PDB file of C-alpha atoms in Angstrom:
ATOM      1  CA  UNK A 680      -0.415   3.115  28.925  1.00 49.00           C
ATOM      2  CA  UNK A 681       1.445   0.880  31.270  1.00 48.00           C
ATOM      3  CA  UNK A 682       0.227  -2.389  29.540  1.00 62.00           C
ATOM      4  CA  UNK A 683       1.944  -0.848  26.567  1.00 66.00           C
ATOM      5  CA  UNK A 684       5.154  -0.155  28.277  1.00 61.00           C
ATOM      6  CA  UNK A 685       4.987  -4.045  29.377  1.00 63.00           C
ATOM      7  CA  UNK A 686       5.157  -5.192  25.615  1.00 71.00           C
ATOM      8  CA  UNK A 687       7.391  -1.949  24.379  1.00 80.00           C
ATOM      9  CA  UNK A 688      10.002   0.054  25.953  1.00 82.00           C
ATOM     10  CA  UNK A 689       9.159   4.006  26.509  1.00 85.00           C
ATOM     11  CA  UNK A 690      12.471   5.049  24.172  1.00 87.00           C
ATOM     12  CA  UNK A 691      10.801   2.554  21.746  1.00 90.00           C
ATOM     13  CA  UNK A 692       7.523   3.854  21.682  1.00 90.00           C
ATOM     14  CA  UNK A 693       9.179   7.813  21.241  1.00 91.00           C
ATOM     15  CA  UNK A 694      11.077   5.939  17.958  1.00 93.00           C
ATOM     16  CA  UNK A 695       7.697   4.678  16.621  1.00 93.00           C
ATOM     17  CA  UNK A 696       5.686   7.300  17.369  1.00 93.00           C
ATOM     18  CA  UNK A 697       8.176   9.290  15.708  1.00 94.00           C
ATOM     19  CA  UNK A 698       8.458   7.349  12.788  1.00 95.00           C
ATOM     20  CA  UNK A 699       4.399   7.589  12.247  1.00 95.00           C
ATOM     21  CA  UNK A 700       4.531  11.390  12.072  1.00 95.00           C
ATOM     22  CA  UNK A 701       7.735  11.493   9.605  1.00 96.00           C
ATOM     23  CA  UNK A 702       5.826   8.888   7.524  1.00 96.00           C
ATOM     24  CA  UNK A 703       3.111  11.356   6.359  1.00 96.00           C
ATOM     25  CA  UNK A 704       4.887  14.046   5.081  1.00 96.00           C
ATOM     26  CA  UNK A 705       7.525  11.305   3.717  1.00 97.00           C
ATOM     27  CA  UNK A 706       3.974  10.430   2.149  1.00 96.00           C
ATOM     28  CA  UNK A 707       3.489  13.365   0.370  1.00 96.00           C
ATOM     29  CA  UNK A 708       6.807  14.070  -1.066  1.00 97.00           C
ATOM     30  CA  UNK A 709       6.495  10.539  -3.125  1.00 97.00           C
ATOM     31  CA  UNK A 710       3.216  11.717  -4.024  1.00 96.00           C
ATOM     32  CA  UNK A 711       4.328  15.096  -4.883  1.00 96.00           C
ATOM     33  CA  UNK A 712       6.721  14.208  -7.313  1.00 96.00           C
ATOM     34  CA  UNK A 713       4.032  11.081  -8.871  1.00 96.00           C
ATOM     35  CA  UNK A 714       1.804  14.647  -9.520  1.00 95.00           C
ATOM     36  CA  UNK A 715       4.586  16.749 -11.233  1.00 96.00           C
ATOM     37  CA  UNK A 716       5.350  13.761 -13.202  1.00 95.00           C
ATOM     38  CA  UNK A 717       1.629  13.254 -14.344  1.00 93.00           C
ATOM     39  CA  UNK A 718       1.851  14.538 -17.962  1.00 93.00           C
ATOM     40  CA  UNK A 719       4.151  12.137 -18.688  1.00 93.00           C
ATOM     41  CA  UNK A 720       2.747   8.838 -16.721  1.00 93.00           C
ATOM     42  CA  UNK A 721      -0.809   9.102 -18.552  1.00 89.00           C
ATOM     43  CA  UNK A 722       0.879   9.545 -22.137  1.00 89.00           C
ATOM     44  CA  UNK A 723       2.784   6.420 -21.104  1.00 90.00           C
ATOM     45  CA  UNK A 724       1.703   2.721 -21.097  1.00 88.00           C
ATOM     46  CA  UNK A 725       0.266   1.054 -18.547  1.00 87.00           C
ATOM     47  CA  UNK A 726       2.842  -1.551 -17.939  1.00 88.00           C
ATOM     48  CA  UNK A 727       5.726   1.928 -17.457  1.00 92.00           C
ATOM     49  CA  UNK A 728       3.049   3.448 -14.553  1.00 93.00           C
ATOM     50  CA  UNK A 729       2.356  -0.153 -12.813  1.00 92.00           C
ATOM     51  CA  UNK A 730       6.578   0.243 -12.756  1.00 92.00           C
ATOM     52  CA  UNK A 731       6.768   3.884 -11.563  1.00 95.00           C
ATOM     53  CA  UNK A 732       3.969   3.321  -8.937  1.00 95.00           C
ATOM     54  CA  UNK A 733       5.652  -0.298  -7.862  1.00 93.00           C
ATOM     55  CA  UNK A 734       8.877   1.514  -7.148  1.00 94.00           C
ATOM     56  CA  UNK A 735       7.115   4.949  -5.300  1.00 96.00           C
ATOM     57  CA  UNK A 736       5.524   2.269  -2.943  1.00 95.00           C
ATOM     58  CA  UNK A 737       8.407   0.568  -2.461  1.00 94.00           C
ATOM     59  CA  UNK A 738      10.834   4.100  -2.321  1.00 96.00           C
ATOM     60  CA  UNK A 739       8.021   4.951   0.700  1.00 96.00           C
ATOM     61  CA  UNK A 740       8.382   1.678   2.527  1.00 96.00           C
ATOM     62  CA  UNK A 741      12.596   2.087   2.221  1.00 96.00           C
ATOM     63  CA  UNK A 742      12.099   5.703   3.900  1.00 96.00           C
ATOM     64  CA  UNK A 743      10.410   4.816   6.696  1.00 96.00           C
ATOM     65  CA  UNK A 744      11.904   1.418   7.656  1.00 96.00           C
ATOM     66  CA  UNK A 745      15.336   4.147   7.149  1.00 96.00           C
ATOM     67  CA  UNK A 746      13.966   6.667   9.639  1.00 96.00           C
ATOM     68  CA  UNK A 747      13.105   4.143  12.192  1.00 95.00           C
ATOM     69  CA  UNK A 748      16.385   3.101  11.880  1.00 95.00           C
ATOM     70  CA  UNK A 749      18.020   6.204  12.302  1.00 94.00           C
ATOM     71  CA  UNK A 750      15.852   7.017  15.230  1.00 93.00           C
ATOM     72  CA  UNK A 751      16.629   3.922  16.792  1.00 91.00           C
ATOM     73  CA  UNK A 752      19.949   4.351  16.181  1.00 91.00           C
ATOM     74  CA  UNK A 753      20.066   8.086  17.376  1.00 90.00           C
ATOM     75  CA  UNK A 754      18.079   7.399  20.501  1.00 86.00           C
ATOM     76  CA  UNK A 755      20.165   4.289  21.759  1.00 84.00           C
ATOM     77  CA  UNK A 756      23.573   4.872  20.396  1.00 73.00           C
ATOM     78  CA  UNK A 757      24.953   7.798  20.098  1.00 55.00           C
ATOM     79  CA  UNK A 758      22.969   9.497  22.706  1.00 45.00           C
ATOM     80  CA  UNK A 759      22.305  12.476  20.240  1.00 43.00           C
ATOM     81  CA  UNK A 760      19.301  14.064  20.273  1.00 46.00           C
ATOM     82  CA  UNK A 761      15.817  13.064  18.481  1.00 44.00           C
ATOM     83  CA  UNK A 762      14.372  15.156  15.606  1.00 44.00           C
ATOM     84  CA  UNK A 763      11.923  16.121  17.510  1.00 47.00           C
ATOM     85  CA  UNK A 764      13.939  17.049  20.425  1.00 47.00           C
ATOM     86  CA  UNK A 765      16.023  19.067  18.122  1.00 46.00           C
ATOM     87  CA  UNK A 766      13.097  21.496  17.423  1.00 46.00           C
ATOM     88  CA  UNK A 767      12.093  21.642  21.079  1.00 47.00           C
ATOM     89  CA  UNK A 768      15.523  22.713  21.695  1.00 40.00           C
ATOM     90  CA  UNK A 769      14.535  25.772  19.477  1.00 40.00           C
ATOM     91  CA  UNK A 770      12.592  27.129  22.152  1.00 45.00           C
ATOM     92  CA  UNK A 771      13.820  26.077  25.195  1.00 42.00           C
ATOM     93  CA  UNK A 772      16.989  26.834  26.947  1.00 36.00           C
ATOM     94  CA  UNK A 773      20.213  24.391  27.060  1.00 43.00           C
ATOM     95  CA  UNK A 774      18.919  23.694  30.946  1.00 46.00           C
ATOM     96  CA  UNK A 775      15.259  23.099  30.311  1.00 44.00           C
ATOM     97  CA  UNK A 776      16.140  20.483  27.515  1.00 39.00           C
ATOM     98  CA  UNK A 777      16.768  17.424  29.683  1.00 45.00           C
ATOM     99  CA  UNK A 778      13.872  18.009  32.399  1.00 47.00           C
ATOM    100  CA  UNK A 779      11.488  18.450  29.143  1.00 43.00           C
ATOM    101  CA  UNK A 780      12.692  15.437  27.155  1.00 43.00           C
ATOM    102  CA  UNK A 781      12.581  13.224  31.143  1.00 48.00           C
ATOM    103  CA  UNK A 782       8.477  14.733  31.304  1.00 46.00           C
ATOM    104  CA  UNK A 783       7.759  14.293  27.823  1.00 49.00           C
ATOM    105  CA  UNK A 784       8.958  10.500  28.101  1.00 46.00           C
ATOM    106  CA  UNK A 785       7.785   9.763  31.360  1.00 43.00           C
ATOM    107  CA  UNK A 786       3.998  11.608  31.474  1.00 40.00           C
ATOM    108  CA  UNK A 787       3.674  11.899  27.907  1.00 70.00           C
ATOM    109  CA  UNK A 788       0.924  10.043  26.233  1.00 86.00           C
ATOM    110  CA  UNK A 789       0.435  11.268  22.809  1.00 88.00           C
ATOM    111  CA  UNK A 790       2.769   8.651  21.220  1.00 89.00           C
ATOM    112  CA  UNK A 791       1.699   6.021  23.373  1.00 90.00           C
ATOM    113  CA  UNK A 792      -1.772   6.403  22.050  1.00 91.00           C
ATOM    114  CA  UNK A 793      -0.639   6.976  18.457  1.00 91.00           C
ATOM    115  CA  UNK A 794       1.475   3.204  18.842  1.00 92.00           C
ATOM    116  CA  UNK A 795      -1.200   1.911  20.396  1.00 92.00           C
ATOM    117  CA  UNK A 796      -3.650   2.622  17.790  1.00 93.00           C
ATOM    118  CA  UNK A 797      -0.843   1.200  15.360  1.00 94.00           C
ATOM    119  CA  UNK A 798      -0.765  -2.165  17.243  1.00 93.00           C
ATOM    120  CA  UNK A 799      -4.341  -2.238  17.198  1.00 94.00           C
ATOM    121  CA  UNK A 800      -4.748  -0.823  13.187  1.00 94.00           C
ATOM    122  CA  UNK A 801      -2.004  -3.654  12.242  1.00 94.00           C
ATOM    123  CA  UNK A 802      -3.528  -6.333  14.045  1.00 94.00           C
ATOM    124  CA  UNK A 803      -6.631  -6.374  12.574  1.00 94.00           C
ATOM    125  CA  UNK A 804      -5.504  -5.635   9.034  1.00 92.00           C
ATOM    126  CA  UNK A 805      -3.242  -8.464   9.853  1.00 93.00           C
ATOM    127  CA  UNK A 806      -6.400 -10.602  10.421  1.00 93.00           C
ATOM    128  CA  UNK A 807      -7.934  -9.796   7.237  1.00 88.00           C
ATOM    129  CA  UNK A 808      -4.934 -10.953   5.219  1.00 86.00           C
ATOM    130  CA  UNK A 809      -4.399 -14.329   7.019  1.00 88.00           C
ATOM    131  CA  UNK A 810      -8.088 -14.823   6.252  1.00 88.00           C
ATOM    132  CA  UNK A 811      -8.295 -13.990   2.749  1.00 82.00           C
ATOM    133  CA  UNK A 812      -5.036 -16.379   2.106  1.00 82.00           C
ATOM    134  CA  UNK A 813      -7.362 -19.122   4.112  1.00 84.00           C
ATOM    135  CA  UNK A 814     -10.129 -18.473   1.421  1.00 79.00           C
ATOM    136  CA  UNK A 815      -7.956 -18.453  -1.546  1.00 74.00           C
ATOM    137  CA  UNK A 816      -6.156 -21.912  -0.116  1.00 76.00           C
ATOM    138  CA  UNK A 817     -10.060 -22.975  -0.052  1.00 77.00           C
ATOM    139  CA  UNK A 818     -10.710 -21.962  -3.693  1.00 71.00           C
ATOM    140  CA  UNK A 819      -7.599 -23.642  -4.871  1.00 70.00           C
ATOM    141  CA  UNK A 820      -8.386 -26.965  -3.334  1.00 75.00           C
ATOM    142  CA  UNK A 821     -11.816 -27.227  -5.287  1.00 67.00           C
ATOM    143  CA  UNK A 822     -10.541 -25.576  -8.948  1.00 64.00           C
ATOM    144  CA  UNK A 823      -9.588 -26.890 -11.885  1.00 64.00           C
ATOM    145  CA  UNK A 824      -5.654 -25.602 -12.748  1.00 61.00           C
ATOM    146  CA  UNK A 825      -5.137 -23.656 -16.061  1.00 55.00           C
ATOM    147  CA  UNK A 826      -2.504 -22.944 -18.551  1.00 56.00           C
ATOM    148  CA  UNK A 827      -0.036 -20.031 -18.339  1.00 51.00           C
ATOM    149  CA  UNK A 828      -1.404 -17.811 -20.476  1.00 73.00           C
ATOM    150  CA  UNK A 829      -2.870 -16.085 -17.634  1.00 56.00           C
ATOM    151  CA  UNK A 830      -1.396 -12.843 -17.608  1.00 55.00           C
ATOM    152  CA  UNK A 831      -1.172 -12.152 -13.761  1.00 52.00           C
ATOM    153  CA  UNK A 832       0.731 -15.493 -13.646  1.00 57.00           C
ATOM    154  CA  UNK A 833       3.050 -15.109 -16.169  1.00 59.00           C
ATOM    155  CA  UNK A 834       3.774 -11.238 -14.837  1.00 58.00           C
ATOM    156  CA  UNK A 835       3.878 -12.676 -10.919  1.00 64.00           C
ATOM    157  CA  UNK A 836       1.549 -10.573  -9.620  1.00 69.00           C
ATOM    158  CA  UNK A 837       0.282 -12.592  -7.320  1.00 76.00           C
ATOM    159  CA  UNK A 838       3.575 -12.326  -5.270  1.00 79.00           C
ATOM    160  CA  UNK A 839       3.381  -8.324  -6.239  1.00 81.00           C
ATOM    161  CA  UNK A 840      -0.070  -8.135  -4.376  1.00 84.00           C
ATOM    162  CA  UNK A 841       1.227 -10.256  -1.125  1.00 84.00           C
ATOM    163  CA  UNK A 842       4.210  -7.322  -1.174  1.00 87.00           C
ATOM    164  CA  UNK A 843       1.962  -4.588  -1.510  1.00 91.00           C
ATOM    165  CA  UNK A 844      -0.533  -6.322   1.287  1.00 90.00           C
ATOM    166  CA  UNK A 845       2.434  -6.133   4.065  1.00 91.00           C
ATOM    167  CA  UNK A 846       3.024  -2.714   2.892  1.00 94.00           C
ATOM    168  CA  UNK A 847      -0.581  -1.791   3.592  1.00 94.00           C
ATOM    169  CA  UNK A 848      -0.805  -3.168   6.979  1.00 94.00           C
ATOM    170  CA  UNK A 849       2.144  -1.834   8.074  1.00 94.00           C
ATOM    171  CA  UNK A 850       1.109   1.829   7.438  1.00 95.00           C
ATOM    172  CA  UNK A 851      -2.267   1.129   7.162  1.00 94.00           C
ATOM    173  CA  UNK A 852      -2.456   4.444   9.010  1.00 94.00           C
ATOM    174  CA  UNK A 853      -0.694   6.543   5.687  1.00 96.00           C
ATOM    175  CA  UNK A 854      -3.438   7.685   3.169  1.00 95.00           C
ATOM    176  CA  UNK A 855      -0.556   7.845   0.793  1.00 96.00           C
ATOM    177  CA  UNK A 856       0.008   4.183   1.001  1.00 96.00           C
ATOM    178  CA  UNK A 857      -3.387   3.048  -0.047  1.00 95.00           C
ATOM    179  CA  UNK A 858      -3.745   5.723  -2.652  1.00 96.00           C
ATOM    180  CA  UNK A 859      -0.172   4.049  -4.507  1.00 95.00           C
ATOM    181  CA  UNK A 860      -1.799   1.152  -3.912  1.00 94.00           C
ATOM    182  CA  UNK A 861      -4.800   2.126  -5.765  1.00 93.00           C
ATOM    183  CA  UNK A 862      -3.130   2.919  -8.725  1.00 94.00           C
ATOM    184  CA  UNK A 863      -1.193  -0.022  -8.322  1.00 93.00           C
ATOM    185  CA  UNK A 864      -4.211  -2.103  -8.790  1.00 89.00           C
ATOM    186  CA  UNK A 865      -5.361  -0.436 -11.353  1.00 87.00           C
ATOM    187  CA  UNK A 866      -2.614  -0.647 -13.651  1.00 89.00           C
ATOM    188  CA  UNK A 867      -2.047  -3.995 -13.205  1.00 88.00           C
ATOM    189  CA  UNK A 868      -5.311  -4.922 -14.282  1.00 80.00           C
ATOM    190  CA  UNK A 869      -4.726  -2.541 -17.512  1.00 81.00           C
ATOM    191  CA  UNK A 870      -0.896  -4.680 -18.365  1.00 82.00           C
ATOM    192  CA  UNK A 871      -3.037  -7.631 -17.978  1.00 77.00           C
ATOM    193  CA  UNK A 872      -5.677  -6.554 -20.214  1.00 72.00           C
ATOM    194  CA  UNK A 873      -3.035  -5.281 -22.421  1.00 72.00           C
ATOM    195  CA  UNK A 874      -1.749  -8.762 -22.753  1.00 75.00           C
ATOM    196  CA  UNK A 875      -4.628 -10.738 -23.160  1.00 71.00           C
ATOM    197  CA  UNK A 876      -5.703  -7.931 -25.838  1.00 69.00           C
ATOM    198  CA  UNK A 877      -2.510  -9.211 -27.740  1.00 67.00           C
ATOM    199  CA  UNK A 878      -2.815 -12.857 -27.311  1.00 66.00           C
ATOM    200  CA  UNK A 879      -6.512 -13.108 -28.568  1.00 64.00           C
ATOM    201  CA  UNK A 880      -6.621 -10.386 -31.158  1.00 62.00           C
ATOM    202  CA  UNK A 881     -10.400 -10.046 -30.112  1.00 63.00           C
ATOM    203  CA  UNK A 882     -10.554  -6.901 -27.738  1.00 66.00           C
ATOM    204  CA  UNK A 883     -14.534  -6.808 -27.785  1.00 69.00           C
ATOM    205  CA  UNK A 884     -14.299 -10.370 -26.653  1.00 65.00           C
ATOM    206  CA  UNK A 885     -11.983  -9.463 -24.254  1.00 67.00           C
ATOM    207  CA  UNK A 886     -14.302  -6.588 -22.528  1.00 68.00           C
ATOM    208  CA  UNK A 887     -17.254  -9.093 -22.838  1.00 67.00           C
ATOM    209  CA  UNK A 888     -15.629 -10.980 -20.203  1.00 67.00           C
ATOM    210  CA  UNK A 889     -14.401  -8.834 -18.171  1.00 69.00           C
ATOM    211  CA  UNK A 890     -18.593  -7.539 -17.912  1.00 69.00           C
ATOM    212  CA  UNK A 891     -19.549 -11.496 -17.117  1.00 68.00           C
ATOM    213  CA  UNK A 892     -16.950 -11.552 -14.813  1.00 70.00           C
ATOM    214  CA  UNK A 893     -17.758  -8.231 -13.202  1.00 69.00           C
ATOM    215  CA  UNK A 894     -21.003 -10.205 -12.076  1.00 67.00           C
ATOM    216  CA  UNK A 895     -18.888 -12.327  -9.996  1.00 68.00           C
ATOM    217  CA  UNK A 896     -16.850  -9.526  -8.110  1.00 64.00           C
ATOM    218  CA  UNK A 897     -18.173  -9.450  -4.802  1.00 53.00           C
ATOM    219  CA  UNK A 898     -17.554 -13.191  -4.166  1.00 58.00           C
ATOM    220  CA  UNK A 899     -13.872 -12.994  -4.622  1.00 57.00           C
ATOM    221  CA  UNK A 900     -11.111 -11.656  -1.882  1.00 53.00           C
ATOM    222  CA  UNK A 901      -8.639  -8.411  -2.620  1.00 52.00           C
ATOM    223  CA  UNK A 902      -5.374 -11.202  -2.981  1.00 52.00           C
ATOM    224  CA  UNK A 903      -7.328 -12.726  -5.423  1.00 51.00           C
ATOM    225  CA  UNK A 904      -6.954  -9.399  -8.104  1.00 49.00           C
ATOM    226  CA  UNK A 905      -8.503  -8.602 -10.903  1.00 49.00           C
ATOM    227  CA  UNK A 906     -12.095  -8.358 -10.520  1.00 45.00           C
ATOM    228  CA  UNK A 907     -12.735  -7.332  -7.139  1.00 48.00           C
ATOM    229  CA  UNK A 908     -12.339  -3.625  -8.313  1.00 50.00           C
ATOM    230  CA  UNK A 909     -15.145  -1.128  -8.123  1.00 54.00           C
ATOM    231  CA  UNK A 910     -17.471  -1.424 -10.661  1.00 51.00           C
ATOM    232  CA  UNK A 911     -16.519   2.041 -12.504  1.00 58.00           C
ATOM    233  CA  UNK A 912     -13.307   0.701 -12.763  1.00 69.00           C
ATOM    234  CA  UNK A 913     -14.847  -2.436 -14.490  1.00 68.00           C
ATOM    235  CA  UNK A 914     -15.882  -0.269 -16.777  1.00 72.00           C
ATOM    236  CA  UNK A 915     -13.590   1.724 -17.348  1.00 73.00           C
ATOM    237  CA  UNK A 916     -11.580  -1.248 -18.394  1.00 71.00           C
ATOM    238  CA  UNK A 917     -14.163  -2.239 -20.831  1.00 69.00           C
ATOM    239  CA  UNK A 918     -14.130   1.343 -22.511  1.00 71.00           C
ATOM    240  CA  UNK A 919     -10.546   1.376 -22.772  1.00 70.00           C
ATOM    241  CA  UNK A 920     -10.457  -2.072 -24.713  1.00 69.00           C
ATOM    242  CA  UNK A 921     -13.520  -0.686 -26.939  1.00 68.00           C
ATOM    243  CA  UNK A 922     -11.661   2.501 -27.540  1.00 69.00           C
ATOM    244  CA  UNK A 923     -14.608   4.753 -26.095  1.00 53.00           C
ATOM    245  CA  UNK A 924     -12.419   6.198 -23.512  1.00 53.00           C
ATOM    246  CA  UNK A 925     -10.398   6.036 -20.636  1.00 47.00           C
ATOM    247  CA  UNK A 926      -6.428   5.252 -21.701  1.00 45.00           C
ATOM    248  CA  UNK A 927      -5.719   4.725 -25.437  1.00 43.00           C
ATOM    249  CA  UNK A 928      -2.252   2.936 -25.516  1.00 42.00           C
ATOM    250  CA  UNK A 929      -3.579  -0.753 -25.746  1.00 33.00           C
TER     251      UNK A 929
END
């Protein structure tokens, strides 16, 4: 731990560490109301759930860059007390508080662990993105530029997906994250397919190429969208635009 403590101070680490833990039940209360709000979201259109997911992902980000705030805040400012030195205060007496929160700091090494793992978790997700942009810049230099009917150019989601990237490698480490994310994907790819649905007037056309491009999935990067889902979701977009299930609101 005392590499660590060379690149972060120990009150630092605490904040972090702290941070992580409030993150996952922070999680699950964005989550919790996306559930009791269910019956409504799949009777909806795609284009209103891409919205309502966008924002939970974005209301989850705003909570936990607020409660490392505070806990930065609270830990070098005021000189108040931590949350979680608030519930060890629960059991403890007034006189024990100080000599626990001094060994907890100084021998602890739960939430230098925890941070490092972060470091480590961010790093290398941070890798993956710089390398996928480093393909895409590849692509681009040998294609051929095309009009703006494109759907997820005219709805920017390309700059939605680079958002929702730094999201994921920031709390890489919340399972809630990458299940918003999920759904993010997915209904993106549904508003796009709702789009081109209405431009062509030929839905069976439409799911023909999403199956011909399906073929070509594994040779294209996550930034790139669209067709690097699984292939039940491929399909599921096809049945959709067939009308033999899945969602009906095209």
């Amino acid at each position: 731990m005392i590499n660590l403590e060379y690149l972060l101070s120990d009150n630092l680490i605490q904040v972090i560490g702290q941070t992580m833990l409030h993150s996952l039940w922070q999680g699950i209360l964005v989550a919790g109301i996306l559930v009791a709000c269910w019956p409504f979201l799949r009777e909806s259109t795609a284009a209103n759930r891409y919205a309502t997911f966008s924002v939970a992902l974005l209301v989850l980000f705003g909570l936990v860059t607020s409660t490392f705030a505070y806990l930065y805040g609270v830990s070098t400012g005021s000189g108040a007390m931590s949350v979680l030195a608030e519930m060890e205060f629960l059991s403890v007496t007034e006189g024990q508080v100080g000599t626990a929160l001094d060994q907890d700091a100084g021998s602890g090494i739960f939430f230098p662990i925890l941070v490092m793992i972060w470091i480590a978790g961010m790093g290398i997700m941070s890798i993956k993105l710089v390398l996928e942009w480093v393909y895409l810049e590849r692509l681009k230099i040998h294609s051929t530029p095309l009009d703006d009917k494109l759907a997820h150019i005219r709805r920017h989601d390309f700059l939605v997906n680079i958002l929702q990237s730094i999201v994921e490698t920031v709390l890489f480490f919340n399972p809630m994250v990458w299940w918003l994310s999920r759904l993010i994907r997915e209904e993106r790819e549904l508003c796009c397919d709702d789009i081109a649905a209405g431009v062509t007037g030929d839905k069976r056309q439409l799911a023909y190429t999403l199956a011909k491009l399906e073929e070509w999935r594994m040779e294209v990067p996550s930034l790139a969208l669209g067709f690097n889902s699984k292939p039940n979701k491929a399909i599921d977009r096809i049945r959709r635009l067939i009308g033999q299930g899945g969602h009906t609101k095209v």
